[in-house]
CSV table of C-alpha atoms and ligand atoms in Angstrom, one decimal:
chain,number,residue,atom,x,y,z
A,25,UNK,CA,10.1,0.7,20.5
A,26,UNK,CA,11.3,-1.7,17.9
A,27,UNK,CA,8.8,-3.0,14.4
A,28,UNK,CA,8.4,-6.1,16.2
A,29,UNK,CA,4.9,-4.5,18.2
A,30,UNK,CA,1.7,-4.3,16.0
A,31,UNK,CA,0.3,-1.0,15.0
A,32,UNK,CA,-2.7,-1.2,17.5
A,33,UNK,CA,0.5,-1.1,20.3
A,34,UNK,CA,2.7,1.3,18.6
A,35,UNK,CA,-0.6,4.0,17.8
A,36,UNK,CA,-0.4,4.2,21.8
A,37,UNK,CA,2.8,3.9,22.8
A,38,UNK,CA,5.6,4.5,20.0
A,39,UNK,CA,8.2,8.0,20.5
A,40,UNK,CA,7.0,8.3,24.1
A,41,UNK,CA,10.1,10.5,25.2
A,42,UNK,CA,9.6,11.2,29.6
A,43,UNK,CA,11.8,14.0,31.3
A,44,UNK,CA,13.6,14.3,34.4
A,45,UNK,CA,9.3,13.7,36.2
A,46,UNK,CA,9.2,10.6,34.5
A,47,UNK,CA,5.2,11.4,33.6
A,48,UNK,CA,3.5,8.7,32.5
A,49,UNK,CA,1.6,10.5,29.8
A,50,UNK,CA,3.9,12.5,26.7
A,51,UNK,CA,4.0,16.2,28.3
A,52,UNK,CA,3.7,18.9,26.2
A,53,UNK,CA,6.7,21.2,25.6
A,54,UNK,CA,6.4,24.5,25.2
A,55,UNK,CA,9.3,26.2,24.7
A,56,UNK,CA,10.9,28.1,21.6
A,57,UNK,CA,14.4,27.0,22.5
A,58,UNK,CA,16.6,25.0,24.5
A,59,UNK,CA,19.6,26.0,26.8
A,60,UNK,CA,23.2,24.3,26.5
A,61,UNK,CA,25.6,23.2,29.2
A,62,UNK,CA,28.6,25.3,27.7
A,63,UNK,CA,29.8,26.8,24.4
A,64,UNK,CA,31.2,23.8,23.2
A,65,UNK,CA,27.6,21.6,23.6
A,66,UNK,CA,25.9,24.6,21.4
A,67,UNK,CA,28.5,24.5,19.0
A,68,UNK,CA,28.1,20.5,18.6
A,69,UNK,CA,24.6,20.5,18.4
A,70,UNK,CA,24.1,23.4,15.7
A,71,UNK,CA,26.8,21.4,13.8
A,72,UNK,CA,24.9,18.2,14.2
A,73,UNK,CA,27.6,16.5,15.7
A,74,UNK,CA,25.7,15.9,18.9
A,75,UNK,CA,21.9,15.1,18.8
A,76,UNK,CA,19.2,17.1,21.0
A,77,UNK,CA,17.2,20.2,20.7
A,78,UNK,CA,18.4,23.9,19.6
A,79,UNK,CA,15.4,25.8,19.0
A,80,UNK,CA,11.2,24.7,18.3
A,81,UNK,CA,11.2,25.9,14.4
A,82,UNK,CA,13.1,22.5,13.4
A,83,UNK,CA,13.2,20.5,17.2
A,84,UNK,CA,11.0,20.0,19.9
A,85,UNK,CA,10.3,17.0,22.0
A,86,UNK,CA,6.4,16.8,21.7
A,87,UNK,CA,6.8,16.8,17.8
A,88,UNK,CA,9.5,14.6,18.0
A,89,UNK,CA,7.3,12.2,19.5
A,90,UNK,CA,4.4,12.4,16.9
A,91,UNK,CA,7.0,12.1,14.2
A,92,UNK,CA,8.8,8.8,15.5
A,93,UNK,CA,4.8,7.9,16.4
A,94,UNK,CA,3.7,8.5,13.0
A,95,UNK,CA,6.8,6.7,11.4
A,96,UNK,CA,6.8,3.7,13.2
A,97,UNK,CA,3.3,3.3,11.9
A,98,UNK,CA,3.9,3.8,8.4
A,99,UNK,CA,7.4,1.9,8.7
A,100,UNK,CA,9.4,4.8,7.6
A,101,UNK,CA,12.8,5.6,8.5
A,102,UNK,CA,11.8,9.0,9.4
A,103,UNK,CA,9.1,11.5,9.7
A,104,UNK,CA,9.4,15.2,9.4
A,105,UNK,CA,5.7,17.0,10.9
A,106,UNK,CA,4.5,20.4,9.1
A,107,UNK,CA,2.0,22.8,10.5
A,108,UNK,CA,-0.7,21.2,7.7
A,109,UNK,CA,-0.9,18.5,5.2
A,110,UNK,CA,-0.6,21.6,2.4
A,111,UNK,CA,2.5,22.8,4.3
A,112,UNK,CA,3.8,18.7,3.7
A,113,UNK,CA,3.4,18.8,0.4
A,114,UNK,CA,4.7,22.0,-0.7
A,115,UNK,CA,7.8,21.2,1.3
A,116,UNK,CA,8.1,17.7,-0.3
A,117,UNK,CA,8.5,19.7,-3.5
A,118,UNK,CA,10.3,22.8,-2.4
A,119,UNK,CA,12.4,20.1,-0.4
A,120,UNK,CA,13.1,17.3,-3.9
A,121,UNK,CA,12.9,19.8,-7.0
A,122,UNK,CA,14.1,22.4,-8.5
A,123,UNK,CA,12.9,24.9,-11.6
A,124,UNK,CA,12.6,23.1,-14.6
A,125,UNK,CA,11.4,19.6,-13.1
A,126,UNK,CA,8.5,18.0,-14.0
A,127,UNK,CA,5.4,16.5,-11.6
A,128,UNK,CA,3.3,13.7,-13.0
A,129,UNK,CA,-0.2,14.0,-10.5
A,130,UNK,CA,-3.3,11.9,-10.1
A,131,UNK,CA,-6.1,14.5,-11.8
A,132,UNK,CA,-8.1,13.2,-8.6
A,133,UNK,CA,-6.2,14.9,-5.7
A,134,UNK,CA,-7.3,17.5,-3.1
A,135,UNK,CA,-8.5,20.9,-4.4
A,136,UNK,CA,-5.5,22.9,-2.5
A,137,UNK,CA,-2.9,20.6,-4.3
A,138,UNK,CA,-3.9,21.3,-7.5
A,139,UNK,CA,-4.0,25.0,-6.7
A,140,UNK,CA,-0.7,24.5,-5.2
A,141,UNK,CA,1.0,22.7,-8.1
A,142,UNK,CA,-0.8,24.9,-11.2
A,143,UNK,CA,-0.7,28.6,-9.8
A,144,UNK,CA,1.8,28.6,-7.1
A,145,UNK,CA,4.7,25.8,-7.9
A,146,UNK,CA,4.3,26.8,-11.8
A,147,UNK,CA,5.2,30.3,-10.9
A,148,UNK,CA,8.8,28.9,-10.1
A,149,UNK,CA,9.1,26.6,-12.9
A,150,UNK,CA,8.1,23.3,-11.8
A,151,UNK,CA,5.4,22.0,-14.2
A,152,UNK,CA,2.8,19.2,-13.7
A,153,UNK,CA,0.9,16.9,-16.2
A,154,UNK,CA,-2.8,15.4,-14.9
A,155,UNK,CA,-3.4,12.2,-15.2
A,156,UNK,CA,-6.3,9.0,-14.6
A,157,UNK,CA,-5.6,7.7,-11.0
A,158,UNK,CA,-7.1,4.2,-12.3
A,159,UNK,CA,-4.4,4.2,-15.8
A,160,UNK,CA,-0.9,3.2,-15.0
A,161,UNK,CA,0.1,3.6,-18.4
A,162,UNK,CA,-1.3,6.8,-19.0
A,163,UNK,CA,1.7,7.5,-16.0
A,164,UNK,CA,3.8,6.2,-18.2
A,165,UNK,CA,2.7,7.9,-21.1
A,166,UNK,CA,3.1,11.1,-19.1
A,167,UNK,CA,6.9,10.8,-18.1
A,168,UNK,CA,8.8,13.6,-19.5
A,169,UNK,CA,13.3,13.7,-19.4
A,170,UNK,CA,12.6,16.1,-16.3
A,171,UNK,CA,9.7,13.9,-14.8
A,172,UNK,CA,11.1,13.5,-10.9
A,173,UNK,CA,8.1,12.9,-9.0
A,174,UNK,CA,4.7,11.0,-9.4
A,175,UNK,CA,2.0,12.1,-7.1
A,176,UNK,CA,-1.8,10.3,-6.1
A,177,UNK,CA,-4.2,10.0,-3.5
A,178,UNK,CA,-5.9,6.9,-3.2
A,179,UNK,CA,-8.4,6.1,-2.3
A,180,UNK,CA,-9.6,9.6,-3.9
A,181,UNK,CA,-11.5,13.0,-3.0
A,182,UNK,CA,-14.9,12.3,-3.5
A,183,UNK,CA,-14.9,9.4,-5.9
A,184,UNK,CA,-13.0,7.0,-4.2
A,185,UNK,CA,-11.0,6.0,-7.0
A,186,UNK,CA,-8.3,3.4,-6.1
A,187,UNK,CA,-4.6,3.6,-7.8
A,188,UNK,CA,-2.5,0.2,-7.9
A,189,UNK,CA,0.1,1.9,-5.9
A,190,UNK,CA,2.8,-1.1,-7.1
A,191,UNK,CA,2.3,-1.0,-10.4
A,192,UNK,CA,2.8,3.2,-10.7
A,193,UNK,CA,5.5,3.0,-8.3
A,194,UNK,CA,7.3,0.5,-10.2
A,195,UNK,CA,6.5,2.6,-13.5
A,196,UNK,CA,7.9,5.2,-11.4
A,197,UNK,CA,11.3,3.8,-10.4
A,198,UNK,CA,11.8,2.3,-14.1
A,199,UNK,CA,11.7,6.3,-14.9
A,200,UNK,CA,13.9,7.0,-11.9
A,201,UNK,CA,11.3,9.1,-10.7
A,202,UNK,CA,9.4,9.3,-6.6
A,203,UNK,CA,6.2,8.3,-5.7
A,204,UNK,CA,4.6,10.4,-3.5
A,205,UNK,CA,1.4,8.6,-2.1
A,206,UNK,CA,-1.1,10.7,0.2
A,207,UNK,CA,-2.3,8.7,2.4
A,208,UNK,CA,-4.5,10.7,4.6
A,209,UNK,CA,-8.0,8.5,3.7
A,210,UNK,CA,-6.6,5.2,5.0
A,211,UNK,CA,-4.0,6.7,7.3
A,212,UNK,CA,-1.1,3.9,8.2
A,213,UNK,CA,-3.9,1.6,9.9
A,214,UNK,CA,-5.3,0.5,6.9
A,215,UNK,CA,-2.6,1.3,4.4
A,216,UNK,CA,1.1,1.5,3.7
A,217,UNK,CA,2.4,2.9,0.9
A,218,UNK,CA,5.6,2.7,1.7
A,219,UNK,CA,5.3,-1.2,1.6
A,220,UNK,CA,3.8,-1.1,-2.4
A,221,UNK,CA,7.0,1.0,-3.2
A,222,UNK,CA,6.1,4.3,-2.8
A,223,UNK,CA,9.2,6.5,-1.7
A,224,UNK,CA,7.0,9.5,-0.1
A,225,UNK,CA,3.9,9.4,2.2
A,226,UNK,CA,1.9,12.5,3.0
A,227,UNK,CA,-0.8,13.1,5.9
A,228,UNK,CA,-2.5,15.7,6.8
A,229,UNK,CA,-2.4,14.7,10.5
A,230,UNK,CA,-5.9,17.7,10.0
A,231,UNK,CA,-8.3,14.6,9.3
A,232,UNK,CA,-7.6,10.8,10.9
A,233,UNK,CA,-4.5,11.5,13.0
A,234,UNK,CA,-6.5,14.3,15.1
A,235,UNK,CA,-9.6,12.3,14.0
A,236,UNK,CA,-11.9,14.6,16.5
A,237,UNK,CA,-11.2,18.2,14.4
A,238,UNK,CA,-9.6,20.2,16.2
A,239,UNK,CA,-6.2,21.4,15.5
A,240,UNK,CA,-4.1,20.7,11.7
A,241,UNK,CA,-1.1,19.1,11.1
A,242,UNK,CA,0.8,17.6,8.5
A,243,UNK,CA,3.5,15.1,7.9
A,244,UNK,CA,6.2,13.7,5.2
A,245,UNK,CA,7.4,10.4,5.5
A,246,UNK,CA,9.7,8.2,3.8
A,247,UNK,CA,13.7,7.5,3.4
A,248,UNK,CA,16.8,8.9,5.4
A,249,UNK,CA,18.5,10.3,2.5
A,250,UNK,CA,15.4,11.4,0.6
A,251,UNK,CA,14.0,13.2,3.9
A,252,UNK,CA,17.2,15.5,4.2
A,253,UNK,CA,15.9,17.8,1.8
A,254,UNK,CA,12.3,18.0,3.3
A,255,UNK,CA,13.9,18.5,6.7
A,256,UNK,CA,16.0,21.3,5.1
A,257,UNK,CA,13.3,23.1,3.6
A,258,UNK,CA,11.5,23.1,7.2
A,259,UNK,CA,14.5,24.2,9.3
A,260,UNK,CA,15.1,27.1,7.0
A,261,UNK,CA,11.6,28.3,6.2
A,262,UNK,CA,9.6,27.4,9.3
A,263,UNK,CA,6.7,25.7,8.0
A,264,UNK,CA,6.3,23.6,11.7
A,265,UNK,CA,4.4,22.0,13.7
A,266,UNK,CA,3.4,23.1,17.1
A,267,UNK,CA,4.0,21.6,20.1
A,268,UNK,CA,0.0,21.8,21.4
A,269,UNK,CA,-0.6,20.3,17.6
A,270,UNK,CA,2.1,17.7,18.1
A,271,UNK,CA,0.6,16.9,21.7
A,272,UNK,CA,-3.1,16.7,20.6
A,273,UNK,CA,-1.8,14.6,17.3
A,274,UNK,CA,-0.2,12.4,19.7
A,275,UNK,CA,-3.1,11.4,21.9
A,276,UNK,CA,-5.3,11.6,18.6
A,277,UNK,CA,-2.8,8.4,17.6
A,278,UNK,CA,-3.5,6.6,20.3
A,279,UNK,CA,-7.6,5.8,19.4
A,280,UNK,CA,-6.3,5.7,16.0
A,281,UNK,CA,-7.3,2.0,15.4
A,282,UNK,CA,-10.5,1.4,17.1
A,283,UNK,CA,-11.6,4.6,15.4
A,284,UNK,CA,-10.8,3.5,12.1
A,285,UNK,CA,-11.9,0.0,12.6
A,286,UNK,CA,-15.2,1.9,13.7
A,287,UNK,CA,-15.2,4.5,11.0
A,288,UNK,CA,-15.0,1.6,8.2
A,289,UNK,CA,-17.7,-1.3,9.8
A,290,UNK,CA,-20.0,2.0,9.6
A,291,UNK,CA,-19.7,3.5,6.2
A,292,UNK,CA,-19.7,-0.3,5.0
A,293,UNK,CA,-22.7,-0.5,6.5
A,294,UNK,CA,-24.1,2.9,5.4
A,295,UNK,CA,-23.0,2.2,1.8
A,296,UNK,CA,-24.9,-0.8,2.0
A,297,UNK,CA,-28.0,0.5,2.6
A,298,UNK,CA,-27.8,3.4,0.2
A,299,UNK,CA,-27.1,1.2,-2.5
A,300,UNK,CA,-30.4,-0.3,-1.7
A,301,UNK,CA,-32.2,2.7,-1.7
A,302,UNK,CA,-34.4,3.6,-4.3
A,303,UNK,CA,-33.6,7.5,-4.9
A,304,UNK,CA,-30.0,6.6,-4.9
A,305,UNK,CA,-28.5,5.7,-8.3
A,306,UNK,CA,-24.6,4.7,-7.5
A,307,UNK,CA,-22.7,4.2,-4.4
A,308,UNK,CA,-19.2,4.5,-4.7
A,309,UNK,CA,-17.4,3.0,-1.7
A,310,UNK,CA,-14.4,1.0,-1.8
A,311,UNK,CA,-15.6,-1.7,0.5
A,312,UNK,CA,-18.5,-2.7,-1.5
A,313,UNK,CA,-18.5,-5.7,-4.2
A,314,UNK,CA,-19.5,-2.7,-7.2
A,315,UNK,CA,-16.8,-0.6,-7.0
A,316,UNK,CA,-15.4,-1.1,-10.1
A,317,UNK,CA,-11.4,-1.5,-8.2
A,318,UNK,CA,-13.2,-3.2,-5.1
A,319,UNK,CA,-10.6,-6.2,-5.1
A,320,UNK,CA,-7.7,-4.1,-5.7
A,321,UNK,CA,-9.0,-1.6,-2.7
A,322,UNK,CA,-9.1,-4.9,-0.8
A,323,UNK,CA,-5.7,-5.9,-2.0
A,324,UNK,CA,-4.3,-2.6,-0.8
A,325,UNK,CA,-6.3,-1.6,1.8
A,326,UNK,CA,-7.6,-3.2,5.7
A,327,UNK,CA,-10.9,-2.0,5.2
A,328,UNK,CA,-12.9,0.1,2.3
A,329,UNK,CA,-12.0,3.2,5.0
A,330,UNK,CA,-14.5,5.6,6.7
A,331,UNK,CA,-16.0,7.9,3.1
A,332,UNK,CA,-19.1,6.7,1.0
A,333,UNK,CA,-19.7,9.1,-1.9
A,334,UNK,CA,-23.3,8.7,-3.5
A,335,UNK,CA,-25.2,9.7,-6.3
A,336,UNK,CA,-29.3,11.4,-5.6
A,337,UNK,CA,-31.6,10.3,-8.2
A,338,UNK,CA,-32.5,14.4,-9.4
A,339,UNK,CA,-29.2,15.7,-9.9
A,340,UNK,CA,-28.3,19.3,-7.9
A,341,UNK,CA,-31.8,20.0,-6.2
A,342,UNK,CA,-32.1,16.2,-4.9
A,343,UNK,CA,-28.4,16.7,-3.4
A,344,UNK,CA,-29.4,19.7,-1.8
A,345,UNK,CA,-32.5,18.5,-0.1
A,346,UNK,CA,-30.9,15.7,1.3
A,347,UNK,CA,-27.9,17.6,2.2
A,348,UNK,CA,-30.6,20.4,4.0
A,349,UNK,CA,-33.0,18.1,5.7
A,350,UNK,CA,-30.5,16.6,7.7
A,351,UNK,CA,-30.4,17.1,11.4
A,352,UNK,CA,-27.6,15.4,13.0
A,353,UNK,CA,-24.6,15.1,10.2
A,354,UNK,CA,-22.7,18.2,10.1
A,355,UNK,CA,-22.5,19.9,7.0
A,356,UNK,CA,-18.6,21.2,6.6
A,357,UNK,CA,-15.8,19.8,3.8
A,358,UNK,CA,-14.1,18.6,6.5
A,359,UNK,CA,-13.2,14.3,7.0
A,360,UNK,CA,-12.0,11.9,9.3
A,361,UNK,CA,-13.6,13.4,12.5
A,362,UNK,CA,-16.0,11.1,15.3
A,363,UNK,CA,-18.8,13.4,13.9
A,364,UNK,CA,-20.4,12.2,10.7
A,365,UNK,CA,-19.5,15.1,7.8
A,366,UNK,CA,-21.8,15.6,5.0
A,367,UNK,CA,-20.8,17.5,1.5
A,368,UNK,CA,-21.7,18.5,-2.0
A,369,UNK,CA,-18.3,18.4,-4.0
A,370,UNK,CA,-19.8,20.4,-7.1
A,371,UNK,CA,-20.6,22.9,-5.4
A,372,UNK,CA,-17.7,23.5,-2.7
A,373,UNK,CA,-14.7,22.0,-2.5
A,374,UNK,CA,-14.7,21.0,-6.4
A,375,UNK,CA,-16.2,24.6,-7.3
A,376,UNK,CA,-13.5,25.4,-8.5
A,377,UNK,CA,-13.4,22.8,-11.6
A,378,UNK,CA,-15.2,24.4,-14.6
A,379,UNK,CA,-18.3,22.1,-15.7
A,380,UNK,CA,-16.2,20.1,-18.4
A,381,UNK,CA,-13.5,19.2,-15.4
A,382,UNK,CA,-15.8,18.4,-13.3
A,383,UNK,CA,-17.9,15.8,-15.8
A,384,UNK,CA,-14.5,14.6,-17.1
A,385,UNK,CA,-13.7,14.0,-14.0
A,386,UNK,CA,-17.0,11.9,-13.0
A,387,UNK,CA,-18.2,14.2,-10.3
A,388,UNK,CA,-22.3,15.2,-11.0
A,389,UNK,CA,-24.0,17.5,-9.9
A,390,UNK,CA,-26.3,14.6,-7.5
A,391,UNK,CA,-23.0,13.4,-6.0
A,392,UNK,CA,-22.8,13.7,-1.9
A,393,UNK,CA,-19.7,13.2,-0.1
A,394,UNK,CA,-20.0,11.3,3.5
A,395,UNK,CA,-17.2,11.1,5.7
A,396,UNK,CA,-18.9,8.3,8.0
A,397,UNK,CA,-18.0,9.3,12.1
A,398,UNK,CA,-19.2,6.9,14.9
A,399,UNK,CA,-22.3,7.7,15.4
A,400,UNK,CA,-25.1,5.0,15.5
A,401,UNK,CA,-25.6,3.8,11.7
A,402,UNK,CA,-29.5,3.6,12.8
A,403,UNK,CA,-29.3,7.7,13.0
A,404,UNK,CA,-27.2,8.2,10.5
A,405,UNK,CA,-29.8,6.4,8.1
A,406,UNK,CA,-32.6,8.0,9.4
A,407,UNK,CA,-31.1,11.4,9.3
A,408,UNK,CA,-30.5,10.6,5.5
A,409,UNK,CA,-33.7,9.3,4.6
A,410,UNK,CA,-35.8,12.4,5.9
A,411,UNK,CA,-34.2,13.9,2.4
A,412,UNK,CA,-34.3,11.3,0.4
A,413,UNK,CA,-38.0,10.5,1.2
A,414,UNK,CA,-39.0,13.7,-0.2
A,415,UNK,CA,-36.6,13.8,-3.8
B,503,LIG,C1,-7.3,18.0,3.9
B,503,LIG,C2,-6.4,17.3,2.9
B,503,LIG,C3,-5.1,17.9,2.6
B,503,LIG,C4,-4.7,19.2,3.1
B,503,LIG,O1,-4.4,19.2,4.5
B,503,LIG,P1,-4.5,20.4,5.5
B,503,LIG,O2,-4.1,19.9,6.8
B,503,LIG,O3,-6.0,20.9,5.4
B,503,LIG,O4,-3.6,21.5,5.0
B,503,LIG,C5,-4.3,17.2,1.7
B,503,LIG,N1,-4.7,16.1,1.1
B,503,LIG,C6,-5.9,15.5,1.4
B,503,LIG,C7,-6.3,14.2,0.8
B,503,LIG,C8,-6.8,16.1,2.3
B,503,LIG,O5,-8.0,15.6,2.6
């Protein structure tokens, strides 16, 4: 498959490898390794002189097809797939840096990440500054002599706070640093980093890519030369994806567009509404006029994406009673799934942020996360008002 195809094509039909059957769908291989014709074709395909499969930790068809799926989407020259999104991300930095380097992060990035960065990646010397997602020069403020990598989600985990991905990347490169961009909110239909300048993009394959919850997955995408280390780091520690993950990933891909097309026309239109409601005091939702980087989301972005984060008038115990008195949405952290999702950050999957962190960081004690699925809007809306109606 060559660039020339647009992305509604390539989600369906890009890294379709067939075997010997010729079967028209991608079969699923599942196999832990793969026999040779003779000595000499094992010895030239463990030295790489000769391309093809050895053994499933770092090769197997299935995930080879989600890979070149996945990068033909984002337009990267390669794709390496990881048995979760945290599993990409700690083998970008196991994979690019060493003890003694330096990580400039968004402050508004998944829970796990910070975790990961803090507690685990400062335990082997690698050090990381927080930052405002919405300040490029408080990136450039941050940059230390052993600065190598700049890291953001955007749009952002519950606020939906958008970065200018161009200006930090190129704030970035004048510091001979990476960009790392996580792009699992838009996923590649509605934005690519790689395009702005970043140098790494990030899924967790968990949330859009799969988009119906069932199995995780990660990925790391970006340049030849930079990718040798990641793929290093998951040939020799093992890290991978399986080939069922790879194979439901794949079909996942191929709805990829219509879902997300779907996903954003209905939290548009659910953001819409609540910002008209009277027990809601802010919407935040980069598709609508008030977001305060609405035209650089729409700059950036296809579409303001498939999560509306809102604000109850009543703080905690109005969040909860809308949260409780719903019937339909399904209350779980998780995002990017057909079924609508429903969250209170403060008290789950930002718990974990004293009180001061969590104000500095914007996110009340009224906020409500919604990862909008494809349900009917009508029942979405009703489902909400039952709570709101009595706060
Ligand atoms: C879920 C998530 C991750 C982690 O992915 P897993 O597949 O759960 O390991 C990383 N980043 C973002 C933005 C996420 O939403």
């Amino acid at each position: 498959m060559n660039d020339n195809f647009d992305p509604d094509t390539l989600a369906v039909r890009a890294g379709t490898l067939r075997s010997q059957f010729q079967e028209h769908s991608e079969a699923m291989f599942l196999t832990s390794s793969f026999v040779f014709g003779s000595a000499a074709e094992a010895a030239a395909r463990f030295s790489g002189a000769e391309p093809g499969n050895i053994y499933a930790r770092f090769t197997n068809p299935s995930v080879t097809m989600f890979e070149t799926r996945l990068a033909a989407l984002e337009g990267a020259e390669r794709c390496i797939a990881f048995a979760s999104g945290m599993a990409a991300i700690l083998a970008t930095v196991m994979g690019l840096l060493k003890a003694g380097e330096h990580i400039v992060a968004s402050r508004s990035i998944f829970g796990s990440t910070v975790q990961l960065f803090n507690n685990i990646l400062g335990r082997f010397g690698v050090t990381t500054s927080f930052v405002p997602p919405t300040e490029p020069e408080a990136w450039r403020r941050a940059v230390q002599p052993n600065t190598k990598l700049f890291f953001l989600e955007s749009p952002s985990n519950p606020l939906t706070e958008v970065s200018d991905i161009r200006a930090i990347a190129d704030i970035a490169h004048a510091a001979g640093v990476w960009l790392a961009v996580d792009n699992c909110f838009c996923s590649p239909i509605l934005q690519r980093p790689l395009e702005m300048g970043a140098d790494i993009v990030i899924h967790s394959a968990t949330k859009y890519l799969d988009g119906q919850g069932r199995v995780l997955g990660g990925a790391v995408l970006g340049g030849k030369a930079l990718m040798e280390g990641v793929y290093t780091f998951l040939r020799t520690a093992g890290p991978t994806l399986s080939a069922f993950n790879a194979w439901v990933l794949l079909k996942g891909m191929e709805t990829l567009p219509i879902r997300m097309a779907a996903h954003s026309s209905n939290a548009l239109e659910l953001a819409t509404w609540l910002e008209a409601h009277p027990k809601v005091s802010r919407v935040l939702y980069p598709g609508l006029p008030s977001h305060p980087q609405h035209e650089l989301a729409m700059a950036q972005q296809k579409t303001g994406g498939g999560i509306v984060a809102f604000e109850a008038v009543g703080g905690k115990a109005a969040a909860w009673t809308v949260i409780d008195q719903t019937r339909l949405l399904s209350i779980t952290a998780n995002l990017g799934d057909t079924r609508t999702t429903i969250t209170h950050p403060a008290s789950t999957t930002h718990s974990r942020m004293t009180p001061e962190q969590r104000a500095d960081a914007g996110i009340g004690d009224g906020l409500i996360r919604i990862a909008v699925g494809l349900e009917s809007v009508e029942d979405l809306k009703r489902d909400l008002e039952r709570g709101l109606a009595l706060i």
